[in-house]
Coordinates of C-alpha atoms and ligand atoms in Angstrom, one line a residue:
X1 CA 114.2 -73.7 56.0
X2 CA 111.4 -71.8 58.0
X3 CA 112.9 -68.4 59.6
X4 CA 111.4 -65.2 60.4
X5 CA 107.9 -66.5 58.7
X6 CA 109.9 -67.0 55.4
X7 CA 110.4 -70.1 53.8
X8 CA 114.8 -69.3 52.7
X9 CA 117.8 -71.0 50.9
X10 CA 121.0 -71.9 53.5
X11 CA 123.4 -68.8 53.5
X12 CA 125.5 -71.2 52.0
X13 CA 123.5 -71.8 48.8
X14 CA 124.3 -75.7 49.6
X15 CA 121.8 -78.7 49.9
X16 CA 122.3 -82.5 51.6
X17 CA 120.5 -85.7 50.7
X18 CA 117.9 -87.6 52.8
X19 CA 117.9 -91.9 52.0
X20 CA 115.1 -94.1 52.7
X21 CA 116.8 -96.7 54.7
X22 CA 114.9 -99.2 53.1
X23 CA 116.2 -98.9 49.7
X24 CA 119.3 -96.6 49.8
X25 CA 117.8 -94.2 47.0
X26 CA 117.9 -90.6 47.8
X27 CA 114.3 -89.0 48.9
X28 CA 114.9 -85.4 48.9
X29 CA 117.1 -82.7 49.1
X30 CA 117.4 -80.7 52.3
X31 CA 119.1 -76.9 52.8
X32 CA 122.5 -77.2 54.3
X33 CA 122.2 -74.9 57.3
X34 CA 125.3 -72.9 58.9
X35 CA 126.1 -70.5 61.3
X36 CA 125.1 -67.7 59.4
X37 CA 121.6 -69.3 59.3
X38 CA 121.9 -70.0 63.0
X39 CA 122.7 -66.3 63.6
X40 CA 119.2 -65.3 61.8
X41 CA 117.1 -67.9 63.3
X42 CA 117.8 -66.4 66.8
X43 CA 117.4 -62.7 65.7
X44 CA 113.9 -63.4 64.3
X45 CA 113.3 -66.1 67.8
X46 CA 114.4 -62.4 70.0
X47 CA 112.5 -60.1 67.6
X48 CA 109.2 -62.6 67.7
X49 CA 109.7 -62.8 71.7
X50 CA 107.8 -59.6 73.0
X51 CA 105.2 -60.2 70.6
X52 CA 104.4 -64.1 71.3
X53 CA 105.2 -63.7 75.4
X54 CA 102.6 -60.9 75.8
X55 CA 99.8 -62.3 74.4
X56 CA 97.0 -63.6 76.9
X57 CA 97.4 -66.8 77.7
X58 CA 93.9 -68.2 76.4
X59 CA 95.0 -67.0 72.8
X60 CA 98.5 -68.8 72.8
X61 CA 96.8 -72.1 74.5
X62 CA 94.1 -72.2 71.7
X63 CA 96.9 -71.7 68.6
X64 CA 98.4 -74.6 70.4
X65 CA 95.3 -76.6 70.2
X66 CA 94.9 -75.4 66.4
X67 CA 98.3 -76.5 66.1
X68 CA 97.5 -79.6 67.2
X69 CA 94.2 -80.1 65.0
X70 CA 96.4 -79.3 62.1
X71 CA 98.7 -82.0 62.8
X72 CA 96.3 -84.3 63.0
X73 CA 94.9 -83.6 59.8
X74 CA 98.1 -84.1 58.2
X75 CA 98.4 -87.2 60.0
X76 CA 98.7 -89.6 57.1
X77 CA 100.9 -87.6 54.8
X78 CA 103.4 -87.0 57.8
X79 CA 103.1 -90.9 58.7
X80 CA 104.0 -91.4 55.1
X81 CA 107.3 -89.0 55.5
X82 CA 108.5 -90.8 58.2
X83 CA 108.3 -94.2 57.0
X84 CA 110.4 -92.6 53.7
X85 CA 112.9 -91.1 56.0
X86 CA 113.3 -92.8 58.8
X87 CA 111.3 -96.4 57.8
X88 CA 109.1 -96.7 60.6
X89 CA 106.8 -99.3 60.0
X90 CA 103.9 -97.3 57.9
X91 CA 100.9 -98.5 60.3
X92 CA 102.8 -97.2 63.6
X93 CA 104.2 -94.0 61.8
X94 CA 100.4 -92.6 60.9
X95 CA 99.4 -93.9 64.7
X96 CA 102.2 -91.8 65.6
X97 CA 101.5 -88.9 63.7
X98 CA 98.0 -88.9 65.0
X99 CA 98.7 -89.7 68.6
X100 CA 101.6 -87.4 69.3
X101 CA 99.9 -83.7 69.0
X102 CA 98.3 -84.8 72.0
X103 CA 101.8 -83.2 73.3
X104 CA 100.2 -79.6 72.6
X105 CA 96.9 -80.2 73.9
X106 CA 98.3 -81.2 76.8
X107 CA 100.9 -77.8 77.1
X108 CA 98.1 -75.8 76.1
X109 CA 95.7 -76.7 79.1
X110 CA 98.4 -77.2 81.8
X111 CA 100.1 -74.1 81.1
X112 CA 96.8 -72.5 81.8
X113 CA 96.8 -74.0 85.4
X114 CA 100.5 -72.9 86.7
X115 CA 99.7 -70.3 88.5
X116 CA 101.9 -67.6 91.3
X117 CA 101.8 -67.6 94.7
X118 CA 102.1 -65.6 97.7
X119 CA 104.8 -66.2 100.2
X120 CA 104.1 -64.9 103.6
X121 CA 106.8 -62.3 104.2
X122 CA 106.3 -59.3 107.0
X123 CA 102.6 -57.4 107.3
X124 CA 104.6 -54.7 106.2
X125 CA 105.8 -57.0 102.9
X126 CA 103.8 -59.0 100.0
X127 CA 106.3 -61.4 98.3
X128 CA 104.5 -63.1 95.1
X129 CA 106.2 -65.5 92.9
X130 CA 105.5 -65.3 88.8
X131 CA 106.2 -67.7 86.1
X132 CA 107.5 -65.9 82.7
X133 CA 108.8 -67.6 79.7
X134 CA 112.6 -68.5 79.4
X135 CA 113.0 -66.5 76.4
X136 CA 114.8 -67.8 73.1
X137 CA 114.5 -71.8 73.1
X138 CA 117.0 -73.8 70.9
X139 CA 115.2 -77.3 70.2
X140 CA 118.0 -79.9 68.9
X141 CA 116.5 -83.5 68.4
X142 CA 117.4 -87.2 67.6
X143 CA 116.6 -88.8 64.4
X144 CA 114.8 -92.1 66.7
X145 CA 110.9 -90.3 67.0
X146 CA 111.8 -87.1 64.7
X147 CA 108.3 -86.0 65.2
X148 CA 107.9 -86.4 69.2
X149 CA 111.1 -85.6 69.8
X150 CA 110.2 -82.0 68.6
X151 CA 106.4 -81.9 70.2
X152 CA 107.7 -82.9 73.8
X153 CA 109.8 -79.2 73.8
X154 CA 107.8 -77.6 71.2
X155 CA 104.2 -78.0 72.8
X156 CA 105.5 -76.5 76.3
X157 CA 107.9 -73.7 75.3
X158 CA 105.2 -72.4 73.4
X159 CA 102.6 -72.5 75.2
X160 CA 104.6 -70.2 77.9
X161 CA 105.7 -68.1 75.9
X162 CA 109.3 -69.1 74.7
X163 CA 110.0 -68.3 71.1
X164 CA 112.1 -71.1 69.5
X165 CA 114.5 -72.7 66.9
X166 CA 114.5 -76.1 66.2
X167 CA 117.1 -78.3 64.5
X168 CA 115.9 -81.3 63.9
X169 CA 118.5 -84.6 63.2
X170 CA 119.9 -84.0 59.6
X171 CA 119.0 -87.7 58.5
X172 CA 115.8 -87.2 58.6
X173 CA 114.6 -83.4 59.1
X174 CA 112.2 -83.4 56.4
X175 CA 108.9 -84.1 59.1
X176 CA 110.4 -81.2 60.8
X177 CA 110.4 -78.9 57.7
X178 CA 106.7 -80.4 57.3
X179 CA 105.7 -79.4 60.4
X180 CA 106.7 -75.7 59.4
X181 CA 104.9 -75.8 56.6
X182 CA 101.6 -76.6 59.4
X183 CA 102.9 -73.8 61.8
X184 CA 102.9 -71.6 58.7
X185 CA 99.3 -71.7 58.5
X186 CA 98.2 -70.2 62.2
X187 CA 100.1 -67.1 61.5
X188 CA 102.5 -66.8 64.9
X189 CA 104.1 -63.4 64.8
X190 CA 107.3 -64.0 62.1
X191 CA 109.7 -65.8 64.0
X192 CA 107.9 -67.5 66.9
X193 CA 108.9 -71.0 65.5
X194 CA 112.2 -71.3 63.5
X195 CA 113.5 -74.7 61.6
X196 CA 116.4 -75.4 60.1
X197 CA 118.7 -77.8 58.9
X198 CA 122.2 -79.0 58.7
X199 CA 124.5 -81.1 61.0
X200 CA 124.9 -81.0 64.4
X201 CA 128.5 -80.0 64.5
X202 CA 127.7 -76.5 62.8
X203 CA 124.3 -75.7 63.6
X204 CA 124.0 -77.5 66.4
X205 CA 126.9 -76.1 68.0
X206 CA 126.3 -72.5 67.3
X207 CA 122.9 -73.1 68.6
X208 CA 124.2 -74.3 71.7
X209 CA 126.8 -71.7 72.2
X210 CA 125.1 -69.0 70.9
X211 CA 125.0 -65.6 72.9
X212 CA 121.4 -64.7 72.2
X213 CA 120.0 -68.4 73.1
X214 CA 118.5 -68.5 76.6
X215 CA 117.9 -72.9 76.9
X216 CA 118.9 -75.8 75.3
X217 CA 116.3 -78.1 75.3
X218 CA 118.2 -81.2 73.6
X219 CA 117.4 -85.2 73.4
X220 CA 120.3 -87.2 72.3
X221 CA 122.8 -89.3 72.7
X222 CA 125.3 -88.1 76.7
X223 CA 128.2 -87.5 74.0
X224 CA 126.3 -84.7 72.6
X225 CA 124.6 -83.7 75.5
X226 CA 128.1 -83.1 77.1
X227 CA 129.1 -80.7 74.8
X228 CA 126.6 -79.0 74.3
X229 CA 126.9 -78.6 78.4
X230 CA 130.5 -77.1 77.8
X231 CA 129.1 -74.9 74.9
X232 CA 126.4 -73.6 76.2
X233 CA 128.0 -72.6 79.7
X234 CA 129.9 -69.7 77.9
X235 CA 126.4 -67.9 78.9
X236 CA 125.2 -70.2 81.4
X237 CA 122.3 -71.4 79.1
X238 CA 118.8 -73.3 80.9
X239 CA 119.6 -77.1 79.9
X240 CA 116.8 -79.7 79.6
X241 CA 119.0 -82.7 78.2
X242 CA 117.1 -86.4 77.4
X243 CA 120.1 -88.6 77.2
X244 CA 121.0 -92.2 76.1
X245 CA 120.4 -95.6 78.5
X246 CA 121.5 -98.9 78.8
X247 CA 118.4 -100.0 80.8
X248 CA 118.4 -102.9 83.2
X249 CA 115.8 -105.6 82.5
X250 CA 115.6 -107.7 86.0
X251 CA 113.9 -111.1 85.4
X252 CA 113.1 -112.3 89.1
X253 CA 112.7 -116.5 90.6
X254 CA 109.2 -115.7 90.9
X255 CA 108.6 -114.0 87.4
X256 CA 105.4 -114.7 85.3
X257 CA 108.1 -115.2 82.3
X258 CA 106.1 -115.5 79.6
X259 CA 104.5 -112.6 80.2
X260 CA 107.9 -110.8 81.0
X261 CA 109.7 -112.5 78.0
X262 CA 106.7 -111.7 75.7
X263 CA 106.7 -108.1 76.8
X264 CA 110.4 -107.8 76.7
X265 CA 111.1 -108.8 73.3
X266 CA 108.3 -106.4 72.2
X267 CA 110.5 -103.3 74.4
X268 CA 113.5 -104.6 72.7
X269 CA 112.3 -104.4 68.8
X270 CA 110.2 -101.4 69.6
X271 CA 111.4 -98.9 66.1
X272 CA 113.9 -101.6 65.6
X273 CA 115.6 -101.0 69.0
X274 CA 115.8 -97.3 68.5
X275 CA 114.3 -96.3 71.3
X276 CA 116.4 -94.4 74.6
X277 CA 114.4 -97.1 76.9
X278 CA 115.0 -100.3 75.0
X279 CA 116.2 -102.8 77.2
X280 CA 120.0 -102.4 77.5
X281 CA 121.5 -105.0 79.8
X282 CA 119.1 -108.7 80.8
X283 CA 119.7 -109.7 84.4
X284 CA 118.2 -112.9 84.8
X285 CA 118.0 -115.5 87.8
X286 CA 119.9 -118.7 87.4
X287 CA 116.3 -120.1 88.2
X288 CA 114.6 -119.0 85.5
X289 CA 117.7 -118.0 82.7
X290 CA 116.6 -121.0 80.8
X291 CA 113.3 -120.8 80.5
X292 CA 113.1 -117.3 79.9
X293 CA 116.0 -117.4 77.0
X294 CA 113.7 -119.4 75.5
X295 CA 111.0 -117.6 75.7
X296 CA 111.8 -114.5 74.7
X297 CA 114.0 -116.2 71.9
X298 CA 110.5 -118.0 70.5
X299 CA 109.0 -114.2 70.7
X300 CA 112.0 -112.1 68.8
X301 CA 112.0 -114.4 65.9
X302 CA 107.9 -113.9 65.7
X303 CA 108.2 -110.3 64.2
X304 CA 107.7 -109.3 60.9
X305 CA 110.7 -107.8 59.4
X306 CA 110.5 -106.1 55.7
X307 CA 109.0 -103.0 53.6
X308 CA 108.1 -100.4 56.1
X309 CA 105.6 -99.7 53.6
X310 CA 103.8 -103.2 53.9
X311 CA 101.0 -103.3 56.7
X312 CA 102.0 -106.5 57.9
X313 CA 105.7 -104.9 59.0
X314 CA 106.9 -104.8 62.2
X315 CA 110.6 -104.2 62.3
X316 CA 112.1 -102.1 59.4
X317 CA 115.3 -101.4 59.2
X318 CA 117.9 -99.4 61.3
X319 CA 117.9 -95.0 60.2
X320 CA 121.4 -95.1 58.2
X321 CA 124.2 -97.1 56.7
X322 CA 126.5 -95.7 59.3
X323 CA 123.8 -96.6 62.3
X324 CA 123.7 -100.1 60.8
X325 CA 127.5 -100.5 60.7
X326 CA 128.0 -98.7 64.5
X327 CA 125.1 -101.7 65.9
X328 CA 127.2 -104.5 63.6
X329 CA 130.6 -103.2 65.5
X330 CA 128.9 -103.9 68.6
X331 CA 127.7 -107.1 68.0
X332 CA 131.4 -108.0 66.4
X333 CA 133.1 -106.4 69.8
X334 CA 130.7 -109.3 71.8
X335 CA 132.1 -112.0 69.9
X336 CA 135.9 -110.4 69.7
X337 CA 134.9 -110.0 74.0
X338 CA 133.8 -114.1 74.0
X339 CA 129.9 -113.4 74.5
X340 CA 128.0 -115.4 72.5
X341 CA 125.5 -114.8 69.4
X342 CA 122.4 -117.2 69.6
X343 CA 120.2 -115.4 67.3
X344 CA 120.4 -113.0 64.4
X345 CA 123.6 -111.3 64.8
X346 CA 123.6 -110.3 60.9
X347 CA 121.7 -108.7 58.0
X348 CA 119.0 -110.5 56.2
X349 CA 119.1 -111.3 52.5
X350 CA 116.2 -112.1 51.6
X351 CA 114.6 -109.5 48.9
X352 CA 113.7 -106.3 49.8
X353 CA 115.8 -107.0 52.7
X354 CA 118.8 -107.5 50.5
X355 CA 118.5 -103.4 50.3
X356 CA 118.7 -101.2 53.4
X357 CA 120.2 -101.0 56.5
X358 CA 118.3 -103.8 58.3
X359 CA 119.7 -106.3 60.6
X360 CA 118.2 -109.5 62.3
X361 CA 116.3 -109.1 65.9
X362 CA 119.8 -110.9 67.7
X363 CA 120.6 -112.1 71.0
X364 CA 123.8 -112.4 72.8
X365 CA 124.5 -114.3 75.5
X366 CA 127.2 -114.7 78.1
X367 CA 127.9 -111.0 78.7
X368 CA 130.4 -109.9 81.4
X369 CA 130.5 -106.6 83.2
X370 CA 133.9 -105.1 81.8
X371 CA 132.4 -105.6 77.8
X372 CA 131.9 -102.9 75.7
X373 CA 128.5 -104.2 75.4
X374 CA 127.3 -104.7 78.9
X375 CA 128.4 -100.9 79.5
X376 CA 127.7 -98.4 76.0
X377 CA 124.4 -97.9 74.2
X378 CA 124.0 -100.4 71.4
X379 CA 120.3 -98.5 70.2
X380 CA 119.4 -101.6 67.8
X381 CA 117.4 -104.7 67.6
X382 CA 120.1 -106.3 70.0
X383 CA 119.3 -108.0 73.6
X384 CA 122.5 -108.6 75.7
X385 CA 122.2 -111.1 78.0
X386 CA 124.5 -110.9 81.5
X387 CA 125.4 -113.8 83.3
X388 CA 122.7 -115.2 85.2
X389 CA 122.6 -113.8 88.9
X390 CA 121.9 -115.4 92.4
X391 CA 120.6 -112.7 94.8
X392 CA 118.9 -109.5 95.1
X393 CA 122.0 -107.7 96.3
X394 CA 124.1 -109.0 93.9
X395 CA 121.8 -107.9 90.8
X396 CA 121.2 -104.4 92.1
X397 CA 124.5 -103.8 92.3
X398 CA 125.5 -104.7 89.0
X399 CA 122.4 -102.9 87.6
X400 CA 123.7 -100.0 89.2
X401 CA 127.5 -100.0 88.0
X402 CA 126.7 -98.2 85.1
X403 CA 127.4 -94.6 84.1
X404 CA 123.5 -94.6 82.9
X405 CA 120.3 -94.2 84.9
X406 CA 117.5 -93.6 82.1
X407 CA 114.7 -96.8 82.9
X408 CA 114.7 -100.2 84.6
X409 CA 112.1 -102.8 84.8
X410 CA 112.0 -105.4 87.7
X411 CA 109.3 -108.7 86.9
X412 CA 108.9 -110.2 90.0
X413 CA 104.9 -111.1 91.3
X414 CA 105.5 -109.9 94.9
X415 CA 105.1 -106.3 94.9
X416 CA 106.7 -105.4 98.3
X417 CA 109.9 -107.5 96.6
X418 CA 109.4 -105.4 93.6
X419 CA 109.3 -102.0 95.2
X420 CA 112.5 -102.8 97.6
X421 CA 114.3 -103.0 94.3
X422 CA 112.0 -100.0 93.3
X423 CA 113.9 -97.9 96.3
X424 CA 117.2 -99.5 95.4
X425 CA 117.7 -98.4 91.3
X426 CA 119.0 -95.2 90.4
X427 CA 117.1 -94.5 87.4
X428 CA 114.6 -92.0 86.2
X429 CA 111.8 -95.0 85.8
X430 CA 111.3 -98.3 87.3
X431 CA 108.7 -100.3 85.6
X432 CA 107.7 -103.5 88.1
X433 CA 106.2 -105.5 85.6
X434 CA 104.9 -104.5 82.0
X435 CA 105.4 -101.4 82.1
X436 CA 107.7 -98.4 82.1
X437 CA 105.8 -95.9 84.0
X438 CA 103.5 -94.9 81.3
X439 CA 104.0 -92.7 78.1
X440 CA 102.4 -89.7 77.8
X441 CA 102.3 -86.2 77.8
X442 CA 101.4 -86.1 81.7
X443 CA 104.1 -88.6 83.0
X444 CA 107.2 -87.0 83.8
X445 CA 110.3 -89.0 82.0
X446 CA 114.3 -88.3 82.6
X447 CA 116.9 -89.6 83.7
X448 CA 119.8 -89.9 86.2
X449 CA 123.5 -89.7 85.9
X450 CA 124.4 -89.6 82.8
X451 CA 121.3 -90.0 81.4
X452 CA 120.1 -86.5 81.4
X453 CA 119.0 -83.5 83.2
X454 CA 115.5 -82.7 83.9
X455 CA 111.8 -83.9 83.1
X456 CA 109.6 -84.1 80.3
X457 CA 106.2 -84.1 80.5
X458 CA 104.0 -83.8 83.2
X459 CA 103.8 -80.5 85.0
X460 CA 108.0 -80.5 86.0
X461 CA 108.5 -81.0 82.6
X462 CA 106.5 -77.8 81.9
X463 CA 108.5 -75.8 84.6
X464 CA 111.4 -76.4 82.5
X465 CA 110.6 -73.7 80.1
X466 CA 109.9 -71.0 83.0
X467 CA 111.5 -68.7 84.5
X468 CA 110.7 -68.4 88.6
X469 CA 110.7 -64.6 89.3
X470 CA 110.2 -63.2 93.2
X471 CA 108.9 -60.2 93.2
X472 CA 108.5 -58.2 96.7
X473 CA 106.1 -55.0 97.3
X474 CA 106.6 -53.1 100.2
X475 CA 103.4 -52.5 101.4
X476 CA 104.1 -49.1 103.5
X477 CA 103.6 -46.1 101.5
X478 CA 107.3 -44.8 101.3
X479 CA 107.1 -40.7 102.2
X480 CA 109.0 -39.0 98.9
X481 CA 112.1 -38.3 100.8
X482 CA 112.7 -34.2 99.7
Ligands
LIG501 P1 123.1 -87.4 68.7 O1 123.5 -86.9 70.0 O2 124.1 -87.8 67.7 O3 122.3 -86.2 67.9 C1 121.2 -85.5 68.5 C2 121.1 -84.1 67.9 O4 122.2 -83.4 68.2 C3 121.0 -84.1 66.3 O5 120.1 -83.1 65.9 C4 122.5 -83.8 66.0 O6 122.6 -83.2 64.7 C5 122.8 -82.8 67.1 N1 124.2 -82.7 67.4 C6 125.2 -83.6 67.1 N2 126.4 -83.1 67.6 C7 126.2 -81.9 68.1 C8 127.0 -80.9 68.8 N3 128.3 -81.1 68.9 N4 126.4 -79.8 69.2 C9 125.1 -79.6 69.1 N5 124.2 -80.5 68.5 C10 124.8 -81.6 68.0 O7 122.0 -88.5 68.9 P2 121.2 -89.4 67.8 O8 122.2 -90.4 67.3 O9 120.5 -88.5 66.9 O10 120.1 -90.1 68.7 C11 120.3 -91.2 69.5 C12 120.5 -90.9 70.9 O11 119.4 -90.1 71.5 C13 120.7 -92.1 71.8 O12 121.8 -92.0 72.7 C14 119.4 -92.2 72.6 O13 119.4 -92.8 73.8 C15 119.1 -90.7 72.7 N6 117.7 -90.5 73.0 C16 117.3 -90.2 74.3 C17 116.0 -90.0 74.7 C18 115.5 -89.7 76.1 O14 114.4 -89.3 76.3 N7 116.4 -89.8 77.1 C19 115.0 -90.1 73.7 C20 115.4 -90.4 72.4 C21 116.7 -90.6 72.1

């Protein structure tokens, strides 16, 4: 693990294995982290704190952008890490690695823009308002994007000034190590950035309720996010939680449907359906459910599933054993519920697919509100189609009864239809049409309800990691009172 500037052994002496989900075989060793390690993390974060906040801005925005350079450079050999640990699909995982340290490059230049103001007060009173860094950050990520998870925090609280320690998933935390090993190299003062490793129910939770942690800046599933709500209230902790979705896909009477069921299937097998805005829930009009079931069927059984490390892969397989077996009890629970499976529904066999935790791009059909599947997260290669709907009303209110509000996407042609459902969806993103509001460093993204508390990206996102101070001068020279 990376702490204080020194590469160290767990406290506990204790290591934990890493699979490749594509063959089962163990990849590496990791240190099992504790709360001891947790304890020494934040001391070197509070000890690095004066030392990183104070510099000038320009010199923390340019380590940022050498941060990012580095990255880049490394591009390939991280790409290669993350198809091993996690088996993204080897072409996306370098595009990935190359794309995503656009995160600091953005932080870097837009935390050089926030700037105070001045509030008009009395002429007797200046009031000026100042940004300062949070102070100690804990970073606690998924294992979906291990990489951007950590860049969307990482690039901001730095570049203001926040000192941090991450804990990256413990499946796959050996990217995170990896990008130590980078931050290494520009010499931070000791402690600025922190990793380590270990589960989420020991490090992660002393993270969250430790005394000497100022935010929480946490993507994961709203389980987790609720404790570490309750944890890290003990000090009434800064929260910035990205939580989980079960996003409505609205297929409208006047749809272009190939386009939408082209574009949807693609959403829906995006890192095998490990992604927080996968479609969660169809909605289609009984005008069009046939035609775009088929559709959309024709597309999910076009992509190329095998060896992440193949080229020609599109869909490897899901992170772990136990992720495969939690999207298998779901598709089970359809069937147990009386939904229907039309496509996939099971694991391939044929070699190398015999190995791994892949399963089949699937489709079920005839979902009802009340199932387990039209309401929780599935986060798999697993579309659920809800009984075909009649009216506007009707489908926004059924898109709405859900304890979720991450992203939505409504295809219709007429825009002024569109954006009345637009108004209508409590979500943090409404796509009309192909998109979902844009990726990107400079989009904000969050969500509603129970899917999360505040913005990433964008400059909100960056006011995350800031403090807002008032600060008022009294302008008339007091007389020294004798
Ligand atoms: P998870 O909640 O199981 O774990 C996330 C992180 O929290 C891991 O590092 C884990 O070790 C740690 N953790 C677990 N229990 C903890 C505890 N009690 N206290 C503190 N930390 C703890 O989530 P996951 O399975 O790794 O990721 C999938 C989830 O992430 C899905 O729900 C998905 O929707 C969500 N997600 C959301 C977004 C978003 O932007 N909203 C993006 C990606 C993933």
């Amino acid at each position: 693990m990376w702490i204080g500037g020194n590469w160290v052994e767990a406290e506990s002496g204790k290591t934990y294995p890493v699979y490749n989900p594509a063959t089962e075989l163990e990849v590496a060793q990791v240190p099992l982290g504790g709360k001891a390690d947790v304890d020494k993390a934040v001391a070197a974060a509070r000890k690095a704190l004066p030392k990183w906040s104070t510099k000038s801005q320009a010199e923390r925005s340019q380590l940022v952008l050498k941060l990012a350079t580095l990255l880049r450079e490394s591009a390939k050999e991280i790409g290669e890490l993350d198809t091993l640990e996690h088996g993204t699909p080897a072409k996306r995982a370098v595009f990935l690695a190359a794309d995503t340290p656009g995160w600091f490059e953005w932080a870097a230049y837009s935390a050089k823009s926030l700037m105070g103001h001045t509030l008009p007060a009395s002429p007797e009173t200046l009031i000026y308002l100042q940004r300062e860094p949070v102070g100690v950050v804990a970073i606690i990520t998924p294992w979906n994007l291990p990489l951007l998870m950590i860049f969307q925090k990482l690039g901001p609280a730095l570049a203001l000034g926040n000192t941090c320690v991450i804990k990256p998933p413990s499946i796959n935390s050996l990217t995170a190590l990896k990008l130590a090993e980078i931050i290494e190299k520009l010499e931070l003062p000791p402690g600025t950035v922190n990793v380590i490793t270990g589960p989420g129910g020991t490090v992660g939770e002393a993270l969250a309720a430790h005394h000497d942690v100022d935010m929480v800046a946490f993507t994961g599933s709203s389980e987790t996010g609720k404790a570490i709500m309750s944890l890290a209230s003990g000090t009434v902790k800064r929260l910035q939680l990205e939580l989980g979705g079960k996003n409505p896909a609205i297929i409208l009477d006047d749809a272009d449907v190939n386009a939408a069921a082209n574009a949807m299937a693609k959403q829906q097998t995006n890192n095998s359906g490990q992604i927080c805005g996968s479609p969660g829930r169809f909605y289609v009009h009984e005008k069009v459910y046939d035609e775009f079931l088929e559709k959309f069927t024709v597309a999910m059984k076009k992509f190329v599933m095998g060896d992440p490390l193949d080229p020609k892969t599109e869909l490897g397989p899901l992170v772990s054993a136990q992720h495969r077996d939690r999207v298998e009890g779901y598709i089970q629970s359809a069937i147990d519920e009386g939904a229907k499976v039309i496509l996939g529904g099971k694991r391939p066999t044929t070699p190398p697919m015999n190995k791994g935790y892949y399963v089949l791009p699937t489709i079920i059909t005839g979902i009802t509100p009340k199932m387990k599947v039209a309401r929780e997260e599935i986060f798999g290669p697993v579309a659920c189609f809800m009984q075909p709907f009649k009216s506007d009303e009707e489908v926004i209110a059924l898109a709405n009864d859900n304890v979720y509000g991450l992203t939505s996407w409504v295809w219709t042609t007429d825009m002024a239809r569109g954006m009345r459902f637009a108004n209508q969806i409590q979500a943090g993103t409404v796509g009309l049409g192909q998109g979902r509001g844009g990726g990107g460093p400079e989009f904000p993204w969050g969500g509603f309800k129970e899917s999360g508390i505040g913005k990433e990206g964008s400059l909100y996102g960056m006011l995350e990691f800031t403090n807002l101070k008032r600060i008022a001068v009294d302008l008339v020279t007091p007389k020294k009172s004798v």
